[in-house]
Coordinates of C-alpha atoms in Angstrom, one line a residue:
M29 CA -40.5 51.1 -26.7
L30 CA -40.6 53.7 -29.3
L31 CA -42.8 52.9 -32.0
I32 CA -41.6 54.5 -35.3
G33 CA -44.6 53.2 -37.5
T34 CA -47.3 52.1 -35.7
D35 CA -48.9 50.2 -38.7
I36 CA -45.9 48.3 -39.6
G37 CA -44.7 47.9 -36.1
I38 CA -41.3 48.9 -36.6
T39 CA -39.5 49.4 -33.2
N40 CA -35.9 51.1 -32.3
G41 CA -34.8 48.6 -29.6
Y42 CA -34.8 51.0 -26.8
Y43 CA -37.3 51.3 -23.8
Q44 CA -38.2 54.1 -21.8
T45 CA -36.6 53.4 -18.0
T46 CA -36.6 55.2 -14.8
K47 CA -33.4 55.3 -12.3
I48 CA -33.2 56.6 -8.8
V49 CA -29.9 57.1 -7.1
F50 CA -30.5 57.0 -3.4
E51 CA -28.0 58.9 -0.7
D52 CA -27.6 57.6 2.7
I53 CA -29.7 54.4 3.2
E54 CA -28.2 53.0 6.2
E55 CA -31.1 50.1 7.1
P56 CA -32.9 47.8 4.8
C57 CA -35.4 49.8 2.3
Y58 CA -37.8 49.0 -0.4
A59 CA -39.2 51.5 -2.8
T60 CA -41.6 51.7 -5.8
L61 CA -43.0 54.4 -8.1
L62 CA -46.8 55.1 -7.6
S63 CA -48.4 55.9 -10.7
R64 CA -51.2 58.2 -11.6
Y65 CA -52.9 55.7 -13.7
T66 CA -53.8 51.9 -12.9
V67 CA -51.9 50.7 -15.8
S68 CA -48.3 51.5 -17.4
G69 CA -47.2 49.3 -20.1
T70 CA -47.1 45.5 -18.7
W71 CA -47.6 47.2 -15.1
S72 CA -50.9 47.1 -13.7
T73 CA -52.8 47.4 -10.4
K74 CA -54.7 44.2 -11.1
L75 CA -52.0 41.7 -12.1
E76 CA -49.8 40.1 -9.6
Y77 CA -46.2 39.3 -10.0
D78 CA -44.0 37.1 -8.0
L79 CA -41.6 39.4 -6.2
N80 CA -38.8 38.0 -4.2
A81 CA -39.2 39.7 -0.6
P82 CA -40.8 39.4 2.6
E83 CA -44.1 38.8 3.4
E84 CA -44.8 42.0 5.3
V85 CA -43.0 44.2 2.6
I86 CA -45.3 42.4 -0.3
N87 CA -48.3 43.4 2.4
F88 CA -47.4 46.8 2.9
F89 CA -47.3 47.8 -0.7
D90 CA -50.5 45.8 -1.7
E91 CA -52.0 47.8 1.4
Y92 CA -50.6 51.3 0.9
Q93 CA -53.4 53.7 0.0
D94 CA -52.0 57.0 -1.3
S95 CA -53.9 60.3 -0.3
D96 CA -53.3 61.8 -3.8
H97 CA -55.0 58.8 -5.2
Y98 CA -51.5 57.4 -7.0
F99 CA -51.7 53.8 -7.7
Y100 CA -49.2 50.6 -6.6
L101 CA -48.4 48.9 -10.1
N102 CA -47.4 45.4 -8.3
Y103 CA -43.4 46.3 -8.5
F104 CA -41.0 47.5 -5.9
Q105 CA -37.3 46.8 -5.5
D106 CA -34.6 46.5 -2.7
V107 CA -33.1 49.8 -2.6
T108 CA -30.8 49.2 0.3
E109 CA -27.9 49.3 -2.0
G110 CA -28.9 52.8 -3.3
L111 CA -30.7 52.2 -6.9
L112 CA -34.1 51.8 -8.0
Y113 CA -34.4 50.7 -11.6
W114 CA -37.5 50.7 -13.5
P115 CA -36.6 49.0 -16.7
Y116 CA -39.6 48.9 -18.7
Y117 CA -42.7 51.2 -19.3
P118 CA -42.1 53.3 -15.6
P119 CA -45.2 55.4 -15.1
D120 CA -45.0 59.1 -16.7
D121 CA -46.4 60.8 -13.7
F122 CA -45.2 59.2 -10.4
K123 CA -44.6 59.5 -6.2
L124 CA -41.9 57.6 -4.7
L125 CA -42.8 55.4 -2.0
M126 CA -40.3 54.2 0.6
F127 CA -40.7 51.5 3.2
F128 CA -38.4 50.6 5.8
P129 CA -39.4 47.0 7.4
Q130 CA -36.9 47.2 10.2
D131 CA -38.9 49.7 12.2
G132 CA -42.1 49.5 9.7
S133 CA -41.8 53.3 8.7
F134 CA -42.4 54.5 5.6
I135 CA -41.5 57.5 3.5
V136 CA -43.7 59.3 0.3
S137 CA -42.6 62.0 -1.8
D138 CA -44.7 65.4 -1.3
E139 CA -44.1 66.2 -4.8
I140 CA -45.3 64.6 -8.1
Y141 CA -42.5 63.9 -10.6
H142 CA -42.5 63.6 -14.1
R143 CA -40.5 61.5 -16.5
Y144 CA -38.3 63.7 -19.1
A145 CA -36.1 61.2 -21.2
L146 CA -35.7 57.9 -22.5
T147 CA -33.4 57.2 -19.2
S148 CA -34.9 59.6 -16.4
T149 CA -32.5 59.7 -14.2
Y150 CA -32.9 61.2 -10.7
K151 CA -31.1 61.5 -7.0
A152 CA -33.0 61.2 -4.0
K153 CA -32.0 62.8 -1.0
I154 CA -33.7 61.8 2.4
A155 CA -33.9 64.4 5.2
D156 CA -36.0 64.9 8.1
G157 CA -38.6 62.2 7.2
H158 CA -39.0 63.6 3.7
V159 CA -37.7 62.6 0.3
V160 CA -36.6 65.1 -2.6
L161 CA -35.7 64.1 -6.2
T162 CA -33.5 65.9 -8.3
R163 CA -32.7 65.3 -12.2
N164 CA -29.3 63.7 -12.3
Y165 CA -29.1 62.7 -16.2
D166 CA -25.6 62.4 -17.8
Y167 CA -25.4 65.6 -19.8
P168 CA -21.7 65.8 -20.0
R169 CA -21.6 62.4 -21.4
M170 CA -24.3 63.3 -23.9
I171 CA -22.2 66.7 -24.7
V172 CA -19.0 64.7 -25.3
N173 CA -20.8 62.3 -27.7
T174 CA -22.3 64.9 -29.7
T175 CA -18.9 66.8 -30.2
F176 CA -17.3 63.5 -31.1
R177 CA -19.6 62.8 -33.8
I178 CA -19.5 66.5 -35.2
V179 CA -15.7 66.4 -35.2
L180 CA -15.4 62.7 -36.8
S181 CA -17.8 63.4 -39.4
T182 CA -16.5 66.7 -40.3
L183 CA -12.9 65.7 -40.7
L184 CA -13.9 62.8 -42.9
S185 CA -16.0 64.8 -45.1
V186 CA -13.4 67.6 -45.2
L187 CA -10.7 64.9 -45.9
V188 CA -12.6 63.1 -48.8
I189 CA -12.8 66.8 -50.5
L190 CA -9.3 67.7 -49.9
L191 CA -8.3 64.1 -51.2
F192 CA -10.4 64.2 -54.5
A193 CA -11.2 67.8 -55.4
R194 CA -7.9 69.5 -54.3
P195 CA -9.1 72.8 -53.6
L196 CA -7.4 76.2 -53.3
K197 CA -6.2 77.1 -49.9
S198 CA -8.5 80.0 -50.2
E199 CA -11.5 77.9 -50.4
R200 CA -10.8 75.3 -47.5
K201 CA -12.4 77.5 -45.1
F202 CA -15.6 77.9 -46.7
I203 CA -15.4 74.1 -47.1
I204 CA -14.7 73.5 -43.6
F205 CA -17.3 75.9 -42.4
S206 CA -20.4 74.7 -44.5
T207 CA -19.7 71.0 -43.4
F208 CA -19.2 71.7 -39.9
I209 CA -22.6 73.9 -39.6
F210 CA -24.3 71.1 -41.3
Q211 CA -22.8 68.3 -38.7
V212 CA -23.7 70.5 -35.7
I213 CA -27.3 70.8 -37.1
L214 CA -27.5 67.1 -37.8
N215 CA -25.8 66.0 -34.5
L216 CA -27.9 68.1 -32.1
L217 CA -31.1 67.0 -33.6
I218 CA -29.6 63.6 -33.2
S219 CA -28.9 63.8 -29.4
Y220 CA -32.2 65.6 -28.8
Y221 CA -34.2 62.9 -30.6
S222 CA -32.3 60.1 -28.6
F223 CA -32.7 62.0 -25.2
L224 CA -36.5 61.4 -25.7
H225 CA -36.5 58.0 -27.6
G226 CA -33.2 56.4 -28.3
F227 CA -31.7 56.3 -31.5
S228 CA -30.8 53.6 -33.7
M229 CA -30.0 52.0 -37.2
V230 CA -33.8 52.2 -37.6
E231 CA -33.9 56.0 -37.4
Y232 CA -30.5 56.1 -39.6
Y233 CA -32.0 54.3 -42.2
L234 CA -35.4 56.2 -42.2
F235 CA -34.3 59.4 -41.7
I236 CA -30.6 60.8 -41.9
W237 CA -30.4 60.3 -45.6
L238 CA -33.3 62.8 -45.9
A239 CA -30.9 65.4 -44.4
Y240 CA -27.7 64.2 -46.0
L241 CA -29.3 64.3 -49.8
P242 CA -30.5 67.9 -50.0
F243 CA -27.4 69.1 -48.2
A244 CA -25.1 67.3 -50.8
L245 CA -27.1 69.1 -53.4
L246 CA -26.9 72.4 -51.8
Q247 CA -23.2 72.1 -50.6
G248 CA -22.5 71.2 -54.5
Y249 CA -24.2 74.2 -55.4
L250 CA -22.4 76.5 -53.1
F251 CA -19.1 75.1 -54.3
S252 CA -19.8 75.7 -57.8
R253 CA -20.5 79.5 -56.7
K254 CA -17.3 79.6 -53.9
A255 CA -14.7 77.1 -54.8
Y256 CA -14.0 78.0 -58.6
S257 CA -11.2 75.4 -58.6
M258 CA -13.3 72.3 -58.7
V259 CA -14.2 70.5 -61.8
A260 CA -17.1 68.7 -60.8
P261 CA -18.6 70.3 -57.3
Y262 CA -21.8 68.4 -57.0
R263 CA -19.8 65.1 -57.5
Y264 CA -17.0 65.7 -54.6
A265 CA -20.1 67.2 -52.2
L266 CA -22.1 63.7 -52.8
L267 CA -18.8 61.8 -52.2
A268 CA -18.0 63.7 -49.2
N269 CA -21.5 63.2 -47.8
V270 CA -21.6 59.5 -48.7
A271 CA -18.7 59.2 -46.9
A272 CA -20.0 60.7 -43.9
Y273 CA -23.3 59.0 -44.0
A274 CA -21.4 55.4 -44.2
L275 CA -19.2 56.7 -41.0
G276 CA -22.1 57.3 -39.3
M277 CA -24.0 54.2 -40.2
F278 CA -21.0 52.1 -38.9
L279 CA -21.0 54.2 -35.8
V280 CA -24.5 53.8 -34.9
D281 CA -24.3 50.0 -35.7
N282 CA -20.9 49.3 -33.9
F283 CA -20.9 52.0 -30.9
P284 CA -24.7 52.5 -30.5
G285 CA -23.3 54.2 -26.9
L286 CA -22.1 57.4 -28.9
F287 CA -25.9 58.3 -29.9
T288 CA -27.9 56.7 -26.9
I289 CA -27.5 57.0 -23.3
A290 CA -29.8 54.2 -22.0

């Protein structure tokens, strides 16, 4: 889980997770992630958990000794249906170990892999007794979410200015451009942060106003220089950015999936 403030224990409610989607598993199979370290969050080589699996499967993972000295953390899953999901504190550096109880064979990845996101998703391909993982993050969804937030926030800000300030047509292009550039920068930063840690109302309250306030002042100044028809440029810039800020707060509270892919 992301710890925003170590001293006061503020968290954003999201946990690091790892998902591995398997292709072409045609027999019962169990799998785990071997860790570089003996502890990862609540998982450990010493703690024992009540895992619902045949005794031979439990014994295999307990007794497995890795050639690279990676450790079994007492957690595995039945991946026969094609998915390994490690929901809390998965190891940052890991190898994939698969066990097939039907014939007692196993496969361990030759390569060492590294977590790369809040939800690190991989696709596993098995061929000739080897398994290879490739990153499989939902980047299209992240791009769509980011674009949607940019467009919606820009439209609302511009609409507020058009309704209340009534600028000349020749001034509208500058208003749209300045608002759009700010929303692009802001939402790209939000998406990058969310990609690594998740993004919630906690971050919104703590940090986003720090971006909106100086931009509202800067935009007010630019309006006073470029949009001469505005009687109170600072007031309208502040009003437009307060509206966009309120919209973002509503979205992150009611549609968190627009900000975080978990």
